[in-house]
Amino acid sequence: MNFLNEEERLDILKKLIAIKSVNDHEKVVATYLQKLLAQYDIKSEIKPVHGDRANLVAEIGSGKPVLGISGHMDVVTPGNPDDWDSDPFEMTQRDGQLFGRGITDMKSGLAALVITMIELHHQNLPKTGTIRLMATMGEEVGEVGSSYLLKDGYMKDVDGLVIAEPSGYNIGYGEKGSMDIKFISKGKASHSSMPENGFNAIDALMSLLLDANKIFRDESIPQDTMGPLIFNTTLIKGGTQINSIPDYAESEANVRTIPEYNNEKIVTELNQLMEKYNQQGAQISTDIYMNESPVLMSPDNYLVKAIKKLMTPYAKEDIKIRPISPVTDASNLVQGKPKDFPFIIAGPGNDTPHQINESLDKQMFLDFIDIYEKLFIEFLEK
């Protein structure tokens, strides 16, 4: 019999949704969770980062093995609230669906982890090992919080990791990497009727970007595990006047990297392109302000096999086991772990993250609490 009933479980999720942690204010979420856990004699620690931003770490059990469980506390902007059918920060229910900003990405996953800890602790579990919750700030923009947890050593003794990002009744064991790159091109201004007296910063930058597109969109690049390498120029600006040769231009690109063509190889190719055009008189430089490597663990690791077995009775369709496209905190947390490290990305959710009327199947949320409860103990007692 469950310690917390359905109404109490949904109330925890409702209170999380009500906290407007839009790329900030995760300390408010952490404070709520700390008080909630304390009600059930679970100790936790808020780890300040800066301002109103913080991580939260909580543990039940003791000793080895250590199972890490993680979810992020921030959400993206809801956009125009008037476009929603209901207040994005007030969880509502319609026809078995829950609605609210972060309901799928990923306050439902976070709530499920916390509720699971409460349920297990009430049963005086685990008898063996430790469950360590790592609730992170700043995942939506650069996975900042998890980098602090990694630096502070919270993953050193971890023997397995569950990231509760939305997968539905499917299982992830890897993810693409991501790079945000700013290109800066400097030239020499002149009158547009006398371009020979200047150097066009836009032309040089455009030529480099066109070359980059040809290289990174080459269909012959291997893509055995995660699909294609993705390179997109998403922002560009330059020039100040229609009849002047521009002396400055800049652009930004987002790259989704794969193990077969990783972040280091992207940097090498871009450096070679910059050298090529700079030798021709350009002055192009880059600032890589986000650099998250791809993650690829074994699809046969222990947690994949264990959760597949536990998930099967709940799934209405075949369970897909595959890498995912979005970047998660795993890009930091599994650094240095071997390929057979027990690792999964699995949590309640669907394909509505970041969308208007973000939604979640209520029963799926409740199912994952049951799945996690069995999974965590099975892992620790294996």
GROMACS .gro file of C-alpha atoms in nm:
model
  382
    1MET     CA    1   0.000   0.000   0.000
    2ASN     CA    2   0.131   0.344  -0.093
    3PHE     CA    3   0.230   0.581   0.185
    4LEU     CA    4   0.131   0.888  -0.018
    5ASN     CA    5  -0.204   0.860  -0.193
    6GLU     CA    6  -0.275   0.983  -0.545
    7GLU     CA    7  -0.405   1.319  -0.430
    8GLU     CA    8  -0.092   1.382  -0.221
    9ARG     CA    9   0.136   1.281  -0.507
   10LEU     CA   10  -0.039   1.514  -0.749
   11ASP     CA   11  -0.030   1.795  -0.494
   12ILE     CA   12   0.350   1.774  -0.479
   13LEU     CA   13   0.366   1.805  -0.858
   14LYS     CA   14   0.112   2.089  -0.853
   15LYS     CA   15   0.323   2.285  -0.605
   16LEU     CA   16   0.634   2.237  -0.817
   17ILE     CA   17   0.454   2.362  -1.129
   18ALA     CA   18   0.339   2.673  -0.937
   19ILE     CA   19   0.701   2.781  -0.878
   20LYS     CA   20   0.804   3.001  -1.170
   21SER     CA   21   1.158   2.872  -1.206
   22VAL     CA   22   1.200   3.006  -1.560
   23ASN     CA   23   1.577   2.987  -1.617
   24ASP     CA   24   1.617   3.113  -1.257
   25HIS     CA   25   1.481   3.084  -0.901
   26GLU     CA   26   1.570   2.716  -0.861
   27LYS     CA   27   1.655   2.797  -0.498
   28VAL     CA   28   1.280   2.840  -0.440
   29VAL     CA   29   1.223   2.489  -0.577
   30ALA     CA   30   1.511   2.353  -0.370
   31THR     CA   31   1.373   2.514  -0.053
   32TYR     CA   32   1.030   2.363  -0.114
   33LEU     CA   33   1.182   2.018  -0.172
   34GLN     CA   34   1.404   2.047   0.133
   35LYS     CA   35   1.105   2.128   0.356
   36LEU     CA   36   0.902   1.848   0.195
   37LEU     CA   37   1.175   1.589   0.249
   38ALA     CA   38   1.230   1.708   0.606
   39GLN     CA   39   0.865   1.628   0.684
   40TYR     CA   40   0.957   1.264   0.623
   41ASP     CA   41   1.294   1.277   0.806
   42ILE     CA   42   1.503   1.290   0.490
   43LYS     CA   43   1.800   1.522   0.517
   44SER     CA   44   1.903   1.736   0.223
   45GLU     CA   45   2.144   2.017   0.148
   46ILE     CA   46   2.093   2.322  -0.068
   47LYS     CA   47   2.408   2.400  -0.264
   48PRO     CA   48   2.403   2.771  -0.364
   49VAL     CA   49   2.544   2.862  -0.705
   50HIS     CA   50   2.470   3.234  -0.734
   51GLY     CA   51   2.180   3.467  -0.669
   52ASP     CA   52   1.854   3.274  -0.644
   53ARG     CA   53   2.005   2.969  -0.811
   54ALA     CA   54   2.103   2.650  -0.632
   55ASN     CA   55   2.129   2.273  -0.653
   56LEU     CA   56   1.984   2.030  -0.400
   57VAL     CA   57   2.138   1.703  -0.281
   58ALA     CA   58   1.952   1.451  -0.064
   59GLU     CA   59   2.028   1.093   0.039
   60ILE     CA   60   1.859   0.791   0.192
   61GLY     CA   61   2.037   0.473   0.294
   62SER     CA   62   2.411   0.443   0.347
   63GLY     CA   63   2.721   0.286   0.204
   64LYS     CA   64   2.776   0.119  -0.130
   65PRO     CA   65   2.652   0.082  -0.392
   66VAL     CA   66   2.541   0.438  -0.466
   67LEU     CA   67   2.259   0.503  -0.713
   68GLY     CA   68   2.245   0.858  -0.843
   69ILE     CA   69   1.905   0.995  -0.947
   70SER     CA   70   1.875   1.335  -1.108
   71GLY     CA   71   1.631   1.589  -1.245
   72HIS     CA   72   1.647   1.962  -1.312
   73MET     CA   73   1.445   2.231  -1.137
   74ASP     CA   74   1.438   2.500  -1.407
   75VAL     CA   75   1.187   2.537  -1.690
   76VAL     CA   76   1.177   2.740  -2.009
   77THR     CA   77   0.958   3.044  -2.061
   78PRO     CA   78   0.591   2.971  -2.122
   79GLY     CA   79   0.578   3.227  -2.402
   80ASN     CA   80   0.257   3.430  -2.414
   81PRO     CA   81   0.032   3.296  -2.134
   82ASP     CA   82  -0.271   3.408  -2.335
   83ASP     CA   83  -0.189   3.138  -2.591
   84TRP     CA   84  -0.241   2.869  -2.327
   85ASP     CA   85  -0.580   2.714  -2.256
   86SER     CA   86  -0.505   2.755  -1.883
   87ASP     CA   87  -0.252   2.929  -1.657
   88PRO     CA   88   0.086   2.767  -1.740
   89PHE     CA   89   0.187   2.783  -1.373
   90GLU     CA   90  -0.131   2.630  -1.236
   91MET     CA   91  -0.147   2.257  -1.299
   92THR     CA   92  -0.482   2.164  -1.449
   93GLN     CA   93  -0.639   1.830  -1.539
   94ARG     CA   94  -0.850   1.753  -1.845
   95ASP     CA   95  -0.945   1.409  -1.974
   96GLY     CA   96  -0.668   1.230  -1.787
   97GLN     CA   97  -0.402   1.480  -1.897
   98LEU     CA   98  -0.208   1.723  -1.679
   99PHE     CA   99  -0.113   2.066  -1.816
  100GLY     CA  100   0.145   2.324  -1.708
  101ARG     CA  101   0.488   2.460  -1.790
  102GLY     CA  102   0.741   2.196  -1.694
  103ILE     CA  103   0.483   1.919  -1.653
  104THR     CA  104   0.679   1.706  -1.899
  105ASP     CA  105   1.018   1.882  -1.893
  106MET     CA  106   1.068   1.789  -1.623
  107LYS     CA  107   0.899   1.862  -1.294
  108SER     CA  108   0.698   1.541  -1.321
  109GLY     CA  109   1.021   1.340  -1.339
  110LEU     CA  110   1.166   1.538  -1.048
  111ALA     CA  111   0.849   1.491  -0.843
  112ALA     CA  112   0.847   1.117  -0.919
  113LEU     CA  113   1.205   1.085  -0.792
  114VAL     CA  114   1.129   1.274  -0.470
  115ILE     CA  115   0.807   1.081  -0.404
  116THR     CA  116   0.991   0.754  -0.462
  117MET     CA  117   1.250   0.851  -0.200
  118ILE     CA  118   0.971   0.932   0.048
  119GLU     CA  119   0.797   0.600  -0.021
  120LEU     CA  120   1.116   0.397   0.020
  121HIS     CA  121   1.229   0.581   0.332
  122HIS     CA  122   0.889   0.515   0.492
  123GLN     CA  123   0.952   0.141   0.435
  124ASN     CA  124   1.299   0.173   0.595
  125LEU     CA  125   1.455   0.115   0.255
  126PRO     CA  126   1.708   0.077   0.113
  127LYS     CA  127   1.858  -0.188   0.341
  128THR     CA  128   2.172  -0.187   0.127
  129GLY     CA  129   2.340   0.109  -0.039
  130THR     CA  130   2.254   0.475  -0.095
  131ILE     CA  131   2.013   0.665  -0.316
  132ARG     CA  132   2.144   1.014  -0.390
  133LEU     CA  133   1.912   1.274  -0.539
  134MET     CA  134   2.086   1.547  -0.737
  135ALA     CA  135   1.835   1.818  -0.831
  136THR     CA  136   2.000   2.067  -1.060
  137MET     CA  137   1.972   2.430  -1.160
  138GLY     CA  138   2.044   2.573  -1.504
  139GLU     CA  139   1.993   2.261  -1.715
  140GLU     CA  140   1.789   2.436  -1.983
  141VAL     CA  141   2.075   2.671  -2.068
  142GLY     CA  142   2.412   2.499  -2.058
  143GLU     CA  143   2.368   2.228  -1.791
  144VAL     CA  144   2.534   2.464  -1.541
  145GLY     CA  145   2.416   2.304  -1.218
  146SER     CA  146   2.536   1.954  -1.301
  147SER     CA  147   2.882   2.090  -1.379
  148TYR     CA  148   2.901   2.219  -1.020
  149LEU     CA  149   2.789   1.883  -0.881
  150LEU     CA  150   3.052   1.706  -1.089
  151LYS     CA  151   3.322   1.948  -0.974
  152ASP     CA  152   3.214   1.905  -0.610
  153GLY     CA  153   3.260   1.528  -0.635
  154TYR     CA  154   2.902   1.406  -0.607
  155MET     CA  155   2.951   1.157  -0.892
  156LYS     CA  156   3.283   1.010  -0.778
  157ASP     CA  157   3.132   0.720  -0.584
  158VAL     CA  158   2.815   0.677  -0.792
  159ASP     CA  159   2.771   0.325  -0.932
  160GLY     CA  160   2.468   0.393  -1.153
  161LEU     CA  161   2.267   0.693  -1.270
  162VAL     CA  162   1.902   0.755  -1.356
  163ILE     CA  163   1.818   1.081  -1.536
  164ALA     CA  164   1.441   1.133  -1.513
  165GLU     CA  165   1.408   1.337  -1.834
  166PRO     CA  166   1.092   1.266  -2.037
  167SER     CA  167   1.112   0.941  -2.232
  168GLY     CA  168   0.762   0.803  -2.189
  169TYR     CA  169   0.762   0.425  -2.185
  170ASN     CA  170   1.095   0.422  -2.369
  171ILE     CA  171   1.456   0.415  -2.253
  172GLY     CA  172   1.754   0.632  -2.345
  173TYR     CA  173   2.116   0.527  -2.302
  174GLY     CA  174   2.289   0.815  -2.478
  175GLU     CA  175   2.242   1.161  -2.623
  176LYS     CA  176   2.386   1.397  -2.881
  177GLY     CA  177   2.631   1.661  -2.773
  178SER     CA  178   2.574   2.032  -2.825
  179MET     CA  179   2.793   2.330  -2.907
  180ASP     CA  180   2.698   2.697  -2.920
  181ILE     CA  181   2.952   2.888  -3.125
  182LYS     CA  182   2.984   3.260  -3.191
  183PHE     CA  183   3.180   3.369  -3.499
  184ILE     CA  184   3.327   3.720  -3.514
  185SER     CA  185   3.456   3.864  -3.839
  186LYS     CA  186   3.648   4.193  -3.855
  187GLY     CA  187   3.723   4.379  -4.177
  188LYS     CA  188   3.792   4.732  -4.296
  189ALA     CA  189   3.522   4.986  -4.376
  190SER     CA  190   3.514   5.179  -4.704
  191HIS     CA  191   3.267   5.337  -4.942
  192SER     CA  192   3.068   5.070  -5.127
  193SER     CA  193   3.173   5.225  -5.460
  194MET     CA  194   3.537   5.159  -5.368
  195PRO     CA  195   3.539   4.812  -5.210
  196GLU     CA  196   3.908   4.772  -5.299
  197ASN     CA  197   3.984   5.020  -5.018
  198GLY     CA  198   3.819   4.800  -4.755
  199PHE     CA  199   3.767   4.438  -4.653
  200ASN     CA  200   3.415   4.299  -4.635
  201ALA     CA  201   3.364   4.128  -4.298
  202ILE     CA  202   3.029   3.980  -4.408
  203ASP     CA  203   3.167   3.819  -4.723
  204ALA     CA  204   3.449   3.647  -4.534
  205LEU     CA  205   3.213   3.517  -4.267
  206MET     CA  206   2.957   3.396  -4.520
  207SER     CA  207   3.224   3.207  -4.713
  208LEU     CA  208   3.342   3.033  -4.398
  209LEU     CA  209   2.987   2.938  -4.298
  210LEU     CA  210   2.910   2.800  -4.645
  211ASP     CA  211   3.225   2.587  -4.627
  212ALA     CA  212   3.129   2.470  -4.278
  213ASN     CA  213   2.784   2.366  -4.401
  214LYS     CA  214   2.937   2.162  -4.683
  215ILE     CA  215   3.171   1.983  -4.442
  216PHE     CA  216   2.929   1.916  -4.158
  217ARG     CA  217   2.630   1.823  -4.374
  218ASP     CA  218   2.825   1.569  -4.576
  219GLU     CA  219   2.602   1.263  -4.602
  220SER     CA  220   2.904   1.034  -4.597
  221ILE     CA  221   2.972   1.114  -4.230
  222PRO     CA  222   2.906   0.792  -4.032
  223GLN     CA  223   2.592   0.808  -3.816
  224ASP     CA  224   2.552   0.460  -3.678
  225THR     CA  225   2.410   0.540  -3.335
  226MET     CA  226   2.241   0.879  -3.308
  227GLY     CA  227   2.154   0.997  -3.654
  228PRO     CA  228   2.331   1.277  -3.840
  229LEU     CA  229   2.563   1.547  -3.718
  230ILE     CA  230   2.361   1.872  -3.721
  231PHE     CA  231   2.510   2.216  -3.793
  232ASN     CA  232   2.275   2.515  -3.804
  233THR     CA  233   2.358   2.883  -3.838
  234THR     CA  234   2.082   3.043  -3.633
  235LEU     CA  235   2.183   3.410  -3.587
  236ILE     CA  236   2.369   3.654  -3.810
  237LYS     CA  237   2.421   4.030  -3.825
  238GLY     CA  238   2.663   4.277  -3.975
  239GLY     CA  239   2.701   4.615  -4.136
  240THR     CA  240   2.569   4.955  -4.032
  241GLN     CA  241   2.482   5.130  -4.360
  242ILE     CA  242   2.371   5.021  -4.706
  243ASN     CA  243   2.648   5.209  -4.892
  244SER     CA  244   2.938   5.113  -4.665
  245ILE     CA  245   3.156   4.805  -4.679
  246PRO     CA  246   3.104   4.640  -4.337
  247ASP     CA  247   3.399   4.617  -4.101
  248TYR     CA  248   3.223   4.384  -3.859
  249ALA     CA  249   2.994   4.083  -3.875
  250GLU     CA  250   2.898   3.808  -3.636
  251SER     CA  251   2.694   3.493  -3.640
  252GLU     CA  252   2.604   3.210  -3.406
  253ALA     CA  253   2.562   2.841  -3.476
  254ASN     CA  254   2.431   2.544  -3.283
  255VAL     CA  255   2.592   2.208  -3.348
  256ARG     CA  256   2.452   1.872  -3.237
  257THR     CA  257   2.748   1.637  -3.224
  258ILE     CA  258   2.767   1.257  -3.242
  259PRO     CA  259   3.031   1.009  -3.121
  260GLU     CA  260   3.149   0.952  -3.478
  261TYR     CA  261   3.207   1.328  -3.523
  262ASN     CA  262   3.262   1.472  -3.179
  263ASN     CA  263   3.318   1.821  -3.040
  264GLU     CA  264   3.695   1.806  -3.072
  265LYS     CA  265   3.670   1.725  -3.442
  266ILE     CA  266   3.432   2.020  -3.495
  267VAL     CA  267   3.687   2.252  -3.331
  268THR     CA  268   3.967   2.115  -3.548
  269GLU     CA  269   3.770   2.166  -3.871
  270LEU     CA  270   3.665   2.519  -3.776
  271ASN     CA  271   4.021   2.615  -3.684
  272GLN     CA  272   4.138   2.496  -4.026
  273LEU     CA  273   3.866   2.700  -4.199
  274MET     CA  274   3.954   3.011  -4.000
  275GLU     CA  275   4.320   2.970  -4.084
  276LYS     CA  276   4.231   2.938  -4.454
  277TYR     CA  277   4.032   3.263  -4.464
  278ASN     CA  278   4.256   3.455  -4.226
  279GLN     CA  279   4.550   3.385  -4.457
  280GLN     CA  280   4.345   3.558  -4.728
  281GLY     CA  281   4.311   3.877  -4.519
  282ALA     CA  282   4.010   3.797  -4.300
  283GLN     CA  283   4.010   3.833  -3.922
  284ILE     CA  284   3.771   3.562  -3.803
  285SER     CA  285   3.762   3.423  -3.452
  286THR     CA  286   3.527   3.200  -3.254
  287ASP     CA  287   3.390   3.186  -2.902
  288ILE     CA  288   3.256   2.841  -2.807
  289TYR     CA  289   3.036   2.938  -2.515
  290MET     CA  290   2.867   2.601  -2.468
  291ASN     CA  291   3.045   2.274  -2.527
  292GLU     CA  292   2.866   1.955  -2.418
  293SER     CA  293   3.000   1.623  -2.544
  294PRO     CA  294   2.782   1.337  -2.671
  295VAL     CA  295   2.705   1.055  -2.430
  296LEU     CA  296   2.692   0.693  -2.539
  297MET     CA  297   2.673   0.409  -2.288
  298SER     CA  298   2.604   0.045  -2.357
  299PRO     CA  299   2.242  -0.040  -2.445
  300ASP     CA  300   2.299  -0.363  -2.252
  301ASN     CA  301   2.392  -0.198  -1.922
  302TYR     CA  302   2.219  -0.321  -1.606
  303LEU     CA  303   1.974  -0.032  -1.564
  304VAL     CA  304   1.851  -0.057  -1.924
  305LYS     CA  305   1.770  -0.424  -1.886
  306ALA     CA  306   1.617  -0.382  -1.540
  307ILE     CA  307   1.385  -0.093  -1.625
  308LYS     CA  308   1.274  -0.254  -1.951
  309LYS     CA  309   1.149  -0.554  -1.757
  310LEU     CA  310   0.975  -0.334  -1.498
  311MET     CA  311   0.829  -0.095  -1.757
  312THR     CA  312   0.681  -0.363  -1.982
  313PRO     CA  313   0.354  -0.417  -1.787
  314TYR     CA  314   0.278  -0.043  -1.809
  315ALA     CA  315   0.368   0.016  -2.174
  316LYS     CA  316   0.095  -0.005  -2.436
  317GLU     CA  317   0.344  -0.024  -2.726
  318ASP     CA  318   0.687  -0.175  -2.784
  319ILE     CA  319   0.954  -0.012  -2.567
  320LYS     CA  320   1.218   0.166  -2.774
  321ILE     CA  321   1.576   0.161  -2.647
  322ARG     CA  322   1.776   0.434  -2.819
  323PRO     CA  323   1.985   0.749  -2.771
  324ILE     CA  324   1.793   1.076  -2.751
  325SER     CA  325   1.849   1.402  -2.937
  326PRO     CA  326   1.826   1.665  -2.658
  327VAL     CA  327   2.117   1.731  -2.424
  328THR     CA  328   2.070   1.651  -2.055
  329ASP     CA  329   2.275   1.680  -1.736
  330ALA     CA  330   2.425   1.342  -1.827
  331SER     CA  331   2.673   1.528  -2.049
  332ASN     CA  332   2.841   1.638  -1.725
  333LEU     CA  333   2.744   1.372  -1.475
  334VAL     CA  334   2.877   1.066  -1.660
  335GLN     CA  335   3.212   1.219  -1.750
  336GLY     CA  336   3.489   0.970  -1.683
  337LYS     CA  337   3.254   0.674  -1.641
  338PRO     CA  338   3.320   0.354  -1.842
  339LYS     CA  339   3.100   0.257  -2.136
  340ASP     CA  340   2.930  -0.020  -1.936
  341PHE     CA  341   2.839   0.220  -1.651
  342PRO     CA  342   2.475   0.156  -1.555
  343PHE     CA  343   2.289   0.456  -1.696
  344ILE     CA  344   1.943   0.541  -1.827
  345ILE     CA  345   1.739   0.839  -1.933
  346ALA     CA  346   1.383   0.745  -1.839
  347GLY     CA  347   1.098   0.949  -1.702
  348PRO     CA  348   0.736   1.051  -1.748
  349GLY     CA  349   0.669   1.270  -2.050
  350ASN     CA  350   0.592   1.304  -2.418
  351ASP     CA  351   0.683   1.525  -2.714
  352THR     CA  352   0.538   1.852  -2.576
  353PRO     CA  353   0.841   2.002  -2.393
  354HIS     CA  354   0.875   2.379  -2.446
  355GLN     CA  355   0.539   2.392  -2.624
  356ILE     CA  356   0.221   2.583  -2.552
  357ASN     CA  357  -0.015   2.361  -2.346
  358GLU     CA  358   0.267   2.130  -2.240
  359SER     CA  359   0.100   1.815  -2.114
  360LEU     CA  360   0.146   1.475  -1.950
  361ASP     CA  361  -0.062   1.164  -1.907
  362LYS     CA  362  -0.153   1.152  -1.537
  363GLN     CA  363  -0.134   0.773  -1.518
  364MET     CA  364   0.215   0.776  -1.668
  365PHE     CA  365   0.332   1.004  -1.385
  366LEU     CA  366   0.190   0.766  -1.127
  367ASP     CA  367   0.329   0.461  -1.310
  368PHE     CA  368   0.684   0.595  -1.303
  369ILE     CA  369   0.677   0.626  -0.923
  370ASP     CA  370   0.598   0.254  -0.904
  371ILE     CA  371   0.865   0.173  -1.163
  372TYR     CA  372   1.132   0.378  -0.986
  373GLU     CA  373   1.050   0.227  -0.648
  374LYS     CA  374   1.112  -0.125  -0.778
  375LEU     CA  375   1.408  -0.027  -0.995
  376PHE     CA  376   1.606   0.155  -0.726
  377ILE     CA  377   1.588  -0.131  -0.478
  378GLU     CA  378   1.658  -0.394  -0.744
  379PHE     CA  379   1.972  -0.206  -0.847
  380LEU     CA  380   2.102  -0.166  -0.492
  381GLU     CA  381   2.034  -0.529  -0.400
  382LYS     CA  382   2.165  -0.688  -0.720
   0.00000   0.00000   0.00000
